Amino acid sequence: EVVLTQSPATLSLSPGERATLSCRASQSVDGYLLWYQQKPGQAPRLLIYDSSKRATGVPARFSGSGFGTDFTLTISSLEPEDFAVYFCQQRKTWPPITFGPGTKLDI
Amino acid sequence: EVHLVESGGGLVQPGGSLRLSCAASGFTFSSHWMGWVRQAPGKGLEWVANINNDGSKEYYVDSMRGRFTVSRDNAETSLYLQLNSLRAEDTAVYYCARLQTESNVIFDYWGQGTLVTVSS
């Protein structure tokens, strides 16, 4: 099973700042890493798939990078609506499909 | 517009059963694999099961295999999850999600979830 760890657990920033979130895999997942955003009381929303591809409708301020075991989600300039929890997921080796524990992005 | 609406959650005693449903619309249901992901209160996401587009193949996380069963009815554009032998640790919001046709492991649309509470 591929174990995903995310850091930091909580990130406190202000609107307009740059956010950098990390996801690390216990073994290589090549480029098969995804990011989801979840706001309170809402379902997750797909943001990034295959490390760097933005899903439909995702603003350009969201970007992803990485390969192998280390991945990064960057939000170039935070908007108020970006404060949420972000989860990574790998699709290289399954079952099981595994998710990271999440990073909470706080104002 | 893709729409997924779960139902069937509620309060159930330990050892009991529930059947969750997910009504899908806005896309060609029979062309997509579908899946269930759950989230315990205040916790992260946990994959439960996937089913292929014609319902002939099912995939489960080991800890739920044998207790949970995923199924689908393409004529009714509905997905189901039968939950048996429920335990307190199964308490969670259960999300129905569509999988991308290009990859059967990318959840591109999610429902709003249905809450299952297992308690005496």
mmCIF file of C-alpha atoms in Angstrom:
data_model
loop_
_atom_site.group_PDB
_atom_site.id
_atom_site.type_symbol
_atom_site.label_atom_id
_atom_site.label_comp_id
_atom_site.label_asym_id
_atom_site.label_seq_id
_atom_site.Cartn_x
_atom_site.Cartn_y
_atom_site.Cartn_z
ATOM 1 C CA GLU A 1 0.000 0.000 0.000
ATOM 2 C CA VAL A 2 1.269 3.461 -0.889
ATOM 3 C CA VAL A 3 1.209 5.714 2.164
ATOM 4 C CA LEU A 4 0.913 9.450 1.540
ATOM 5 C CA THR A 5 2.015 12.057 4.050
ATOM 6 C CA GLN A 6 1.214 15.755 3.781
ATOM 7 C CA SER A 7 2.928 18.739 5.300
ATOM 8 C CA PRO A 8 2.334 20.958 7.009
ATOM 9 C CA ALA A 9 -0.806 19.774 8.773
ATOM 10 C CA THR A 10 -1.963 23.382 9.011
ATOM 11 C CA LEU A 11 -0.747 26.380 7.041
ATOM 12 C CA SER A 12 -1.741 29.871 8.133
ATOM 13 C CA LEU A 13 -1.462 32.557 5.483
ATOM 14 C CA SER A 14 -3.180 35.726 4.339
ATOM 15 C CA PRO A 15 -4.995 36.542 1.093
ATOM 16 C CA GLY A 16 -2.528 37.500 -1.615
ATOM 17 C CA GLU A 17 0.250 35.302 -0.239
ATOM 18 C CA ARG A 18 1.718 32.259 -1.948
ATOM 19 C CA ALA A 19 0.891 28.818 -0.540
ATOM 20 C CA THR A 20 3.083 25.750 -0.946
ATOM 21 C CA LEU A 21 1.682 22.391 0.166
ATOM 22 C CA SER A 22 3.646 19.157 0.139
ATOM 23 C CA CYS A 23 2.703 15.505 -0.403
ATOM 24 C CA ARG A 24 5.210 12.673 -0.054
ATOM 25 C CA ALA A 25 4.658 9.055 -1.097
ATOM 26 C CA SER A 26 6.154 6.008 0.629
ATOM 27 C CA GLN A 27 7.187 4.657 -2.785
ATOM 28 C CA SER A 28 7.326 6.064 -6.270
ATOM 29 C CA VAL A 29 3.988 6.857 -7.851
ATOM 30 C CA ASP A 30 5.630 8.277 -11.002
ATOM 31 C CA GLY A 31 3.494 11.297 -11.935
ATOM 32 C CA TYR A 32 0.200 9.765 -10.822
ATOM 33 C CA LEU A 33 -0.606 12.155 -7.993
ATOM 34 C CA LEU A 34 -3.815 14.144 -7.609
ATOM 35 C CA TRP A 35 -4.981 17.034 -5.435
ATOM 36 C CA TYR A 36 -8.470 17.733 -4.118
ATOM 37 C CA GLN A 37 -9.874 20.752 -2.309
ATOM 38 C CA GLN A 38 -12.558 20.396 0.359
ATOM 39 C CA LYS A 39 -14.411 23.296 1.949
ATOM 40 C CA PRO A 40 -16.374 22.871 5.204
ATOM 41 C CA GLY A 41 -19.613 20.979 4.698
ATOM 42 C CA GLN A 42 -18.852 20.318 1.035
ATOM 43 C CA ALA A 43 -17.689 17.385 -1.038
ATOM 44 C CA PRO A 44 -14.098 17.265 -2.295
ATOM 45 C CA ARG A 45 -13.379 18.888 -5.637
ATOM 46 C CA LEU A 46 -10.736 17.647 -8.066
ATOM 47 C CA LEU A 47 -8.080 20.340 -8.623
ATOM 48 C CA ILE A 48 -5.009 18.699 -10.141
ATOM 49 C CA TYR A 49 -4.416 15.269 -11.649
ATOM 50 C CA ASP A 50 -1.283 13.515 -12.820
ATOM 51 C CA SER A 51 0.873 15.895 -10.812
ATOM 52 C CA SER A 52 0.371 19.046 -12.885
ATOM 53 C CA LYS A 53 -2.808 18.909 -14.994
ATOM 54 C CA ARG A 54 -5.548 21.277 -13.868
ATOM 55 C CA ALA A 55 -9.067 19.884 -13.820
ATOM 56 C CA THR A 56 -11.844 21.621 -15.721
ATOM 57 C CA GLY A 57 -12.624 25.067 -14.350
ATOM 58 C CA VAL A 58 -9.701 25.246 -11.922
ATOM 59 C CA PRO A 59 -8.115 28.709 -11.850
ATOM 60 C CA ALA A 60 -4.587 29.153 -13.151
ATOM 61 C CA ARG A 61 -3.326 30.248 -9.713
ATOM 62 C CA PHE A 62 -3.361 26.547 -8.773
ATOM 63 C CA SER A 63 -0.396 24.553 -10.033
ATOM 64 C CA GLY A 64 1.083 21.178 -9.238
ATOM 65 C CA SER A 65 4.511 19.692 -9.680
ATOM 66 C CA GLY A 66 6.607 16.703 -8.749
ATOM 67 C CA PHE A 67 7.467 13.152 -9.764
ATOM 68 C CA GLY A 68 8.277 9.957 -7.958
ATOM 69 C CA THR A 69 7.768 10.521 -4.249
ATOM 70 C CA ASP A 70 7.693 14.299 -3.732
ATOM 71 C CA PHE A 71 4.922 16.567 -4.929
ATOM 72 C CA THR A 72 3.873 20.172 -4.425
ATOM 73 C CA LEU A 73 0.635 22.088 -4.807
ATOM 74 C CA THR A 74 1.195 25.812 -5.198
ATOM 75 C CA ILE A 75 -1.411 28.539 -4.985
ATOM 76 C CA SER A 76 0.285 31.612 -6.403
ATOM 77 C CA SER A 77 -1.833 34.307 -4.762
ATOM 78 C CA LEU A 78 -4.438 33.238 -2.233
ATOM 79 C CA GLU A 79 -8.043 34.274 -2.683
ATOM 80 C CA PRO A 80 -10.459 34.176 0.268
ATOM 81 C CA GLU A 81 -12.233 31.157 -1.234
ATOM 82 C CA ASP A 82 -9.008 29.121 -1.278
ATOM 83 C CA PHE A 83 -8.971 28.581 2.479
ATOM 84 C CA ALA A 84 -9.925 24.933 2.751
ATOM 85 C CA VAL A 85 -8.457 21.476 3.315
ATOM 86 C CA TYR A 86 -6.342 19.956 0.552
ATOM 87 C CA PHE A 87 -5.887 16.215 0.092
ATOM 88 C CA CYS A 88 -3.521 14.362 -2.212
ATOM 89 C CA GLN A 89 -4.294 10.945 -3.729
ATOM 90 C CA GLN A 90 -2.191 8.475 -5.712
ATOM 91 C CA ARG A 91 -3.423 6.386 -8.616
ATOM 92 C CA LYS A 92 -0.247 4.498 -9.489
ATOM 93 C CA THR A 93 -0.757 1.409 -7.337
ATOM 94 C CA TRP A 94 -4.225 0.220 -6.398
ATOM 95 C CA PRO A 95 -6.177 -1.248 -4.791
ATOM 96 C CA PRO A 96 -6.185 0.358 -2.421
ATOM 97 C CA ILE A 97 -6.566 3.926 -3.639
ATOM 98 C CA THR A 98 -4.912 6.000 -0.931
ATOM 99 C CA PHE A 99 -5.258 9.593 0.194
ATOM 100 C CA GLY A 100 -3.026 11.792 2.288
ATOM 101 C CA PRO A 101 -4.270 13.050 5.680
ATOM 102 C CA GLY A 102 -4.781 16.585 4.387
ATOM 103 C CA THR A 103 -3.392 20.076 4.878
ATOM 104 C CA LYS A 104 -5.681 22.713 6.333
ATOM 105 C CA LEU A 105 -5.085 26.133 4.808
ATOM 106 C CA ASP A 106 -6.150 28.716 7.375
ATOM 107 C CA ILE A 107 -6.546 32.446 7.140
ATOM 108 C CA GLU B 1 -24.330 19.187 -15.666
ATOM 109 C CA VAL B 2 -23.133 16.165 -13.686
ATOM 110 C CA HIS B 3 -25.301 15.510 -10.661
ATOM 111 C CA LEU B 4 -24.812 12.837 -7.993
ATOM 112 C CA VAL B 5 -27.258 12.572 -5.112
ATOM 113 C CA GLU B 6 -26.738 10.093 -2.301
ATOM 114 C CA SER B 7 -29.460 8.809 0.005
ATOM 115 C CA GLY B 8 -30.077 6.035 2.497
ATOM 116 C CA GLY B 9 -27.871 7.122 5.376
ATOM 117 C CA GLY B 10 -29.064 7.292 8.946
ATOM 118 C CA LEU B 11 -28.673 5.909 12.443
ATOM 119 C CA VAL B 12 -28.127 2.165 12.721
ATOM 120 C CA GLN B 13 -27.171 -0.100 15.606
ATOM 121 C CA PRO B 14 -23.878 -1.987 15.651
ATOM 122 C CA GLY B 15 -24.240 -5.169 13.624
ATOM 123 C CA GLY B 16 -26.990 -3.656 11.502
ATOM 124 C CA SER B 17 -27.245 -3.012 7.784
ATOM 125 C CA LEU B 18 -27.948 -0.116 5.450
ATOM 126 C CA ARG B 19 -28.201 0.302 1.711
ATOM 127 C CA LEU B 20 -26.916 3.557 0.278
ATOM 128 C CA SER B 21 -28.043 4.809 -3.112
ATOM 129 C CA CYS B 22 -26.600 7.348 -5.501
ATOM 130 C CA ALA B 23 -28.760 8.778 -8.282
ATOM 131 C CA ALA B 24 -26.690 10.011 -11.212
ATOM 132 C CA SER B 25 -27.656 12.391 -14.002
ATOM 133 C CA GLY B 26 -26.112 14.736 -16.542
ATOM 134 C CA PHE B 27 -23.726 12.216 -18.121
ATOM 135 C CA THR B 28 -23.677 8.796 -19.776
ATOM 136 C CA PHE B 29 -23.700 6.704 -16.615
ATOM 137 C CA SER B 30 -22.915 3.421 -18.332
ATOM 138 C CA SER B 31 -19.641 4.828 -19.711
ATOM 139 C CA HIS B 32 -18.087 5.550 -16.334
ATOM 140 C CA TRP B 33 -16.693 3.540 -13.497
ATOM 141 C CA MET B 34 -18.092 4.725 -10.176
ATOM 142 C CA GLY B 35 -16.821 4.672 -6.608
ATOM 143 C CA TRP B 36 -17.534 5.270 -2.940
ATOM 144 C CA VAL B 37 -15.283 7.236 -0.601
ATOM 145 C CA ARG B 38 -16.026 7.845 3.066
ATOM 146 C CA GLN B 39 -14.975 10.442 5.603
ATOM 147 C CA ALA B 40 -15.285 9.946 9.349
ATOM 148 C CA PRO B 41 -16.227 13.088 11.307
ATOM 149 C CA GLY B 42 -13.292 15.493 11.335
ATOM 150 C CA LYS B 43 -11.045 13.009 9.532
ATOM 151 C CA GLY B 44 -9.578 12.436 6.096
ATOM 152 C CA LEU B 45 -10.828 10.619 3.030
ATOM 153 C CA GLU B 46 -10.906 6.820 2.853
ATOM 154 C CA TRP B 47 -11.570 4.918 -0.360
ATOM 155 C CA VAL B 48 -14.239 2.229 0.009
ATOM 156 C CA ALA B 49 -14.942 0.620 -3.379
ATOM 157 C CA ASN B 50 -15.019 1.029 -7.157
ATOM 158 C CA ILE B 51 -17.140 -0.714 -9.735
ATOM 159 C CA ASN B 52 -16.503 -0.881 -13.453
ATOM 160 C CA ASN B 53 -18.900 0.546 -16.007
ATOM 161 C CA ASP B 54 -20.931 -2.606 -16.668
ATOM 162 C CA GLY B 55 -20.897 -3.794 -13.055
ATOM 163 C CA SER B 56 -18.916 -6.953 -13.749
ATOM 164 C CA LYS B 57 -15.882 -6.031 -11.620
ATOM 165 C CA GLU B 58 -15.751 -4.725 -8.073
ATOM 166 C CA TYR B 59 -12.774 -3.470 -6.088
ATOM 167 C CA TYR B 60 -12.653 -2.934 -2.335
ATOM 168 C CA VAL B 61 -10.324 -1.798 0.398
ATOM 169 C CA ASP B 62 -9.368 -4.954 2.287
ATOM 170 C CA SER B 63 -10.855 -3.828 5.605
ATOM 171 C CA MET B 64 -14.343 -3.587 4.101
ATOM 172 C CA ARG B 65 -14.299 -6.517 1.694
ATOM 173 C CA GLY B 66 -16.922 -9.062 2.704
ATOM 174 C CA ARG B 67 -18.983 -6.554 4.702
ATOM 175 C CA PHE B 68 -19.683 -3.978 1.990
ATOM 176 C CA THR B 69 -20.969 -4.634 -1.529
ATOM 177 C CA VAL B 70 -21.010 -2.140 -4.385
ATOM 178 C CA SER B 71 -23.445 -2.541 -7.273
ATOM 179 C CA ARG B 72 -25.042 -0.485 -10.005
ATOM 180 C CA ASP B 73 -28.114 -0.357 -12.236
ATOM 181 C CA ASN B 74 -27.257 1.314 -15.528
ATOM 182 C CA ALA B 75 -30.894 1.369 -16.647
ATOM 183 C CA GLU B 76 -31.753 3.352 -13.503
ATOM 184 C CA THR B 77 -28.436 5.331 -13.588
ATOM 185 C CA SER B 78 -27.932 4.443 -9.956
ATOM 186 C CA LEU B 79 -25.065 3.255 -7.788
ATOM 187 C CA TYR B 80 -25.498 1.348 -4.552
ATOM 188 C CA LEU B 81 -23.485 0.388 -1.492
ATOM 189 C CA GLN B 82 -24.771 -2.359 0.798
ATOM 190 C CA LEU B 83 -23.316 -2.020 4.277
ATOM 191 C CA ASN B 84 -23.519 -5.080 6.556
ATOM 192 C CA SER B 85 -22.204 -5.925 10.027
ATOM 193 C CA LEU B 86 -21.750 -2.250 10.754
ATOM 194 C CA ARG B 87 -19.351 -1.099 13.470
ATOM 195 C CA ALA B 88 -18.965 2.193 15.293
ATOM 196 C CA GLU B 89 -15.859 2.923 13.222
ATOM 197 C CA ASP B 90 -17.967 2.847 10.045
ATOM 198 C CA THR B 91 -19.587 6.105 11.142
ATOM 199 C CA ALA B 92 -18.832 8.525 8.324
ATOM 200 C CA VAL B 93 -20.155 10.575 5.448
ATOM 201 C CA TYR B 94 -20.251 8.298 2.423
ATOM 202 C CA TYR B 95 -19.618 10.004 -0.912
ATOM 203 C CA CYS B 96 -20.529 8.659 -4.311
ATOM 204 C CA ALA B 97 -18.062 9.762 -6.996
ATOM 205 C CA ARG B 98 -17.676 9.444 -10.736
ATOM 206 C CA LEU B 99 -14.412 8.202 -12.188
ATOM 207 C CA GLN B 100 -12.842 9.733 -15.286
ATOM 208 C CA THR B 101 -13.114 7.612 -18.412
ATOM 209 C CA GLU B 102 -9.435 8.249 -19.152
ATOM 210 C CA SER B 103 -8.447 6.810 -15.799
ATOM 211 C CA ASN B 104 -10.602 4.677 -13.560
ATOM 212 C CA VAL B 105 -8.906 6.055 -10.475
ATOM 213 C CA ILE B 106 -9.553 9.808 -10.780
ATOM 214 C CA PHE B 107 -12.677 10.988 -8.972
ATOM 215 C CA ASP B 108 -13.792 13.932 -11.100
ATOM 216 C CA TYR B 109 -17.266 14.574 -9.674
ATOM 217 C CA TRP B 110 -18.593 13.938 -6.173
ATOM 218 C CA GLY B 111 -22.010 13.919 -4.564
ATOM 219 C CA GLN B 112 -22.725 15.804 -1.365
ATOM 220 C CA GLY B 113 -22.602 12.663 0.733
ATOM 221 C CA THR B 114 -24.907 10.790 3.098
ATOM 222 C CA LEU B 115 -24.147 10.385 6.805
ATOM 223 C CA VAL B 116 -24.102 6.939 8.358
ATOM 224 C CA THR B 117 -24.040 6.841 12.152
ATOM 225 C CA VAL B 118 -23.466 3.502 13.865
ATOM 226 C CA SER B 119 -24.431 3.701 17.510
ATOM 227 C CA SER B 120 -26.562 1.943 20.086
#
